Amino acid sequence: MAGIRQARGDRAFSIINGLLLAIIFILLLYPIWFVIIASISNPRLVGTGQVLIWPKDITLAGYEK
């Protein structure tokens, strides 16, 4: 069963729309991810800005307190 063929403008709109939605999703997801990795990283490293994408010096001391 063949689908309806999209016009060039419609296809371009769909691609641009998908890219914008992906960028918005990443921008909204990053703060949640940062809270998670900051909660298990060494607080000194988080405070000095050394933790951005991946946790460093993983510790659960924050949860113990």
mmCIF file of N, CA and C in Angstrom:
data_model
loop_
_atom_site.group_PDB
_atom_site.id
_atom_site.type_symbol
_atom_site.label_atom_id
_atom_site.label_comp_id
_atom_site.label_asym_id
_atom_site.label_seq_id
_atom_site.Cartn_x
_atom_site.Cartn_y
_atom_site.Cartn_z
ATOM 1 N N MET A 1 0.847 -1.172 0.000
ATOM 2 C CA MET A 1 0.000 0.000 0.000
ATOM 3 C C MET A 1 0.895 1.238 0.000
ATOM 4 N N ALA A 2 0.753 2.041 -0.984
ATOM 5 C CA ALA A 2 1.592 3.232 -1.136
ATOM 6 C C ALA A 2 1.003 4.388 -0.349
ATOM 7 N N GLY A 3 1.886 5.183 0.276
ATOM 8 C CA GLY A 3 1.447 6.352 1.034
ATOM 9 C C GLY A 3 1.299 7.552 0.117
ATOM 10 N N ILE A 4 0.778 8.599 0.655
ATOM 11 C CA ILE A 4 0.626 9.835 -0.104
ATOM 12 C C ILE A 4 1.992 10.493 -0.226
ATOM 13 N N ARG A 5 2.316 10.898 -1.420
ATOM 14 C CA ARG A 5 3.619 11.529 -1.669
ATOM 15 C C ARG A 5 3.567 12.980 -1.190
ATOM 16 N N GLN A 6 4.592 13.379 -0.418
ATOM 17 C CA GLN A 6 4.644 14.743 0.104
ATOM 18 C C GLN A 6 5.305 15.675 -0.898
ATOM 19 N N ALA A 7 4.847 16.901 -0.907
ATOM 20 C CA ALA A 7 5.474 17.920 -1.733
ATOM 21 C C ALA A 7 6.819 18.279 -1.105
ATOM 22 N N ARG A 8 7.710 18.863 -1.890
ATOM 23 C CA ARG A 8 9.046 19.208 -1.416
ATOM 24 C C ARG A 8 8.987 20.148 -0.204
ATOM 25 N N GLY A 9 8.101 21.131 -0.239
ATOM 26 C CA GLY A 9 7.955 22.067 0.870
ATOM 27 C C GLY A 9 7.461 21.388 2.136
ATOM 28 N N ASP A 10 6.536 20.445 1.987
ATOM 29 C CA ASP A 10 6.028 19.709 3.142
ATOM 30 C C ASP A 10 7.121 18.838 3.759
ATOM 31 N N ARG A 11 7.917 18.237 2.911
ATOM 32 C CA ARG A 11 9.011 17.382 3.404
ATOM 33 C C ARG A 11 10.054 18.228 4.134
ATOM 34 N N ALA A 12 10.388 19.391 3.586
ATOM 35 C CA ALA A 12 11.349 20.287 4.240
ATOM 36 C C ALA A 12 10.803 20.748 5.589
ATOM 37 N N PHE A 13 9.514 21.081 5.635
ATOM 38 C CA PHE A 13 8.897 21.497 6.894
ATOM 39 C C PHE A 13 8.967 20.379 7.922
ATOM 40 N N SER A 14 8.697 19.162 7.506
ATOM 41 C CA SER A 14 8.737 18.031 8.434
ATOM 42 C C SER A 14 10.140 17.821 8.993
ATOM 43 N N ILE A 15 11.150 17.952 8.158
ATOM 44 C CA ILE A 15 12.535 17.765 8.608
ATOM 45 C C ILE A 15 12.927 18.870 9.587
ATOM 46 N N ILE A 16 12.640 20.117 9.230
ATOM 47 C CA ILE A 16 12.981 21.245 10.106
ATOM 48 C C ILE A 16 12.210 21.147 11.419
ATOM 49 N N ASN A 17 10.949 20.790 11.338
ATOM 50 C CA ASN A 17 10.130 20.632 12.531
ATOM 51 C C ASN A 17 10.688 19.540 13.437
ATOM 52 N N GLY A 18 11.082 18.425 12.857
ATOM 53 C CA GLY A 18 11.667 17.336 13.641
ATOM 54 C C GLY A 18 12.970 17.742 14.309
ATOM 55 N N LEU A 19 13.821 18.480 13.598
ATOM 56 C CA LEU A 19 15.080 18.949 14.183
ATOM 57 C C LEU A 19 14.837 19.924 15.333
ATOM 58 N N LEU A 20 13.908 20.849 15.146
ATOM 59 C CA LEU A 20 13.595 21.797 16.223
ATOM 60 C C LEU A 20 13.032 21.098 17.454
ATOM 61 N N LEU A 21 12.175 20.123 17.248
ATOM 62 C CA LEU A 21 11.624 19.379 18.374
ATOM 63 C C LEU A 21 12.704 18.579 19.090
ATOM 64 N N ALA A 22 13.652 18.015 18.359
ATOM 65 C CA ALA A 22 14.757 17.278 18.976
ATOM 66 C C ALA A 22 15.627 18.214 19.808
ATOM 67 N N ILE A 23 15.909 19.408 19.298
ATOM 68 C CA ILE A 23 16.716 20.379 20.036
ATOM 69 C C ILE A 23 15.988 20.813 21.309
ATOM 70 N N ILE A 24 14.701 21.087 21.211
ATOM 71 C CA ILE A 24 13.922 21.474 22.388
ATOM 72 C C ILE A 24 13.909 20.347 23.414
ATOM 73 N N PHE A 25 13.769 19.115 22.963
ATOM 74 C CA PHE A 25 13.767 17.962 23.862
ATOM 75 C C PHE A 25 15.085 17.868 24.611
ATOM 76 N N ILE A 26 16.200 18.041 23.908
ATOM 77 C CA ILE A 26 17.516 17.968 24.546
ATOM 78 C C ILE A 26 17.679 19.102 25.557
ATOM 79 N N LEU A 27 17.236 20.307 25.193
ATOM 80 C CA LEU A 27 17.351 21.447 26.103
ATOM 81 C C LEU A 27 16.516 21.246 27.368
ATOM 82 N N LEU A 28 15.397 20.576 27.259
ATOM 83 C CA LEU A 28 14.565 20.314 28.428
ATOM 84 C C LEU A 28 15.061 19.123 29.240
ATOM 85 N N LEU A 29 15.704 18.176 28.600
ATOM 86 C CA LEU A 29 16.180 16.981 29.282
ATOM 87 C C LEU A 29 17.480 17.224 30.040
ATOM 88 N N TYR A 30 18.345 18.130 29.559
ATOM 89 C CA TYR A 30 19.651 18.327 30.177
ATOM 90 C C TYR A 30 19.573 18.740 31.655
ATOM 91 N N PRO A 31 18.720 19.678 32.065
ATOM 92 C CA PRO A 31 18.679 20.021 33.495
ATOM 93 C C PRO A 31 18.334 18.833 34.396
ATOM 94 N N ILE A 32 17.451 17.984 33.933
ATOM 95 C CA ILE A 32 17.096 16.793 34.714
ATOM 96 C C ILE A 32 18.304 15.869 34.804
ATOM 97 N N TRP A 33 19.004 15.673 33.698
ATOM 98 C CA TRP A 33 20.201 14.832 33.676
ATOM 99 C C TRP A 33 21.277 15.406 34.596
ATOM 100 N N PHE A 34 21.447 16.739 34.581
ATOM 101 C CA PHE A 34 22.473 17.363 35.415
ATOM 102 C C PHE A 34 22.178 17.148 36.892
ATOM 103 N N VAL A 35 20.926 17.239 37.300
ATOM 104 C CA VAL A 35 20.571 17.004 38.701
ATOM 105 C C VAL A 35 20.925 15.580 39.099
ATOM 106 N N ILE A 36 20.665 14.633 38.212
ATOM 107 C CA ILE A 36 20.978 13.231 38.511
ATOM 108 C C ILE A 36 22.479 13.027 38.648
ATOM 109 N N ILE A 37 23.269 13.525 37.684
ATOM 110 C CA ILE A 37 24.714 13.297 37.764
ATOM 111 C C ILE A 37 25.349 14.122 38.873
ATOM 112 N N ALA A 38 24.804 15.299 39.180
ATOM 113 C CA ALA A 38 25.350 16.106 40.271
ATOM 114 C C ALA A 38 25.085 15.444 41.620
ATOM 115 N N SER A 39 23.985 14.715 41.718
ATOM 116 C CA SER A 39 23.650 14.092 42.995
ATOM 117 C C SER A 39 24.558 12.917 43.320
ATOM 118 N N ILE A 40 25.207 12.336 42.319
ATOM 119 C CA ILE A 40 26.097 11.200 42.590
ATOM 120 C C ILE A 40 27.569 11.547 42.382
ATOM 121 N N SER A 41 27.856 12.792 42.003
ATOM 122 C CA SER A 41 29.238 13.215 41.803
ATOM 123 C C SER A 41 29.782 13.889 43.060
ATOM 124 N N ASN A 42 31.100 14.020 43.101
ATOM 125 C CA ASN A 42 31.759 14.705 44.196
ATOM 126 C C ASN A 42 31.294 16.168 44.204
ATOM 127 N N PRO A 43 30.759 16.657 45.336
ATOM 128 C CA PRO A 43 30.242 18.032 45.384
ATOM 129 C C PRO A 43 31.297 19.093 45.052
ATOM 130 N N ARG A 44 32.552 18.829 45.397
ATOM 131 C CA ARG A 44 33.611 19.789 45.092
ATOM 132 C C ARG A 44 33.779 19.936 43.586
ATOM 133 N N LEU A 45 33.694 18.841 42.859
ATOM 134 C CA LEU A 45 33.823 18.881 41.405
ATOM 135 C C LEU A 45 32.620 19.564 40.757
ATOM 136 N N VAL A 46 31.447 19.342 41.310
ATOM 137 C CA VAL A 46 30.244 19.996 40.780
ATOM 138 C C VAL A 46 30.339 21.500 41.005
ATOM 139 N N GLY A 47 30.773 21.898 42.197
ATOM 140 C CA GLY A 47 30.879 23.305 42.539
ATOM 141 C C GLY A 47 31.897 24.064 41.710
ATOM 142 N N THR A 48 32.949 23.377 41.273
ATOM 143 C CA THR A 48 33.971 24.043 40.458
ATOM 144 C C THR A 48 33.671 23.940 38.967
ATOM 145 N N GLY A 49 32.552 23.343 38.609
ATOM 146 C CA GLY A 49 32.139 23.285 37.204
ATOM 147 C C GLY A 49 32.822 22.204 36.385
ATOM 148 N N GLN A 50 33.388 21.214 37.035
ATOM 149 C CA GLN A 50 34.066 20.153 36.308
ATOM 150 C C GLN A 50 33.135 19.034 35.873
ATOM 151 N N VAL A 51 31.917 19.038 36.374
ATOM 152 C CA VAL A 51 30.919 18.029 36.001
ATOM 153 C C VAL A 51 29.923 18.691 35.063
ATOM 154 N N LEU A 52 29.884 18.242 33.803
ATOM 155 C CA LEU A 52 28.955 18.824 32.838
ATOM 156 C C LEU A 52 28.055 17.777 32.191
ATOM 157 N N ILE A 53 28.649 16.683 31.722
ATOM 158 C CA ILE A 53 27.853 15.684 31.007
ATOM 159 C C ILE A 53 27.868 14.328 31.711
ATOM 160 N N TRP A 54 29.024 13.919 32.206
ATOM 161 C CA TRP A 54 29.157 12.623 32.875
ATOM 162 C C TRP A 54 29.570 12.826 34.323
ATOM 163 N N PRO A 55 29.097 11.973 35.241
ATOM 164 C CA PRO A 55 29.489 12.114 36.644
ATOM 165 C C PRO A 55 30.974 11.816 36.827
ATOM 166 N N LYS A 56 31.594 12.524 37.777
ATOM 167 C CA LYS A 56 33.005 12.305 38.090
ATOM 168 C C LYS A 56 33.134 12.003 39.573
ATOM 169 N N ASP A 57 34.065 11.134 39.892
ATOM 170 C CA ASP A 57 34.333 10.759 41.283
ATOM 171 C C ASP A 57 33.026 10.388 41.979
ATOM 172 N N ILE A 58 32.387 9.360 41.478
ATOM 173 C CA ILE A 58 31.051 8.963 41.929
ATOM 174 C C ILE A 58 31.059 8.624 43.435
ATOM 175 N N THR A 59 30.143 9.238 44.147
ATOM 176 C CA THR A 59 29.994 9.017 45.580
ATOM 177 C C THR A 59 28.515 9.121 45.950
ATOM 178 N N LEU A 60 28.134 8.386 46.939
ATOM 179 C CA LEU A 60 26.744 8.429 47.417
ATOM 180 C C LEU A 60 26.651 9.136 48.758
ATOM 181 N N ALA A 61 27.656 9.948 49.093
ATOM 182 C CA ALA A 61 27.695 10.645 50.371
ATOM 183 C C ALA A 61 26.486 11.568 50.549
ATOM 184 N N GLY A 62 26.029 12.185 49.497
ATOM 185 C CA GLY A 62 24.870 13.068 49.583
ATOM 186 C C GLY A 62 23.624 12.315 50.011
ATOM 187 N N TYR A 63 23.488 11.084 49.592
ATOM 188 C CA TYR A 63 22.328 10.286 49.974
ATOM 189 C C TYR A 63 22.479 9.733 51.388
ATOM 190 N N GLU A 64 23.725 9.533 51.821
ATOM 191 C CA GLU A 64 23.953 9.042 53.183
ATOM 192 C C GLU A 64 23.583 10.109 54.220
ATOM 193 N N LYS A 65 23.835 11.375 53.885
ATOM 194 C CA LYS A 65 23.544 12.465 54.838
ATOM 195 C C LYS A 65 22.050 12.718 54.860
#
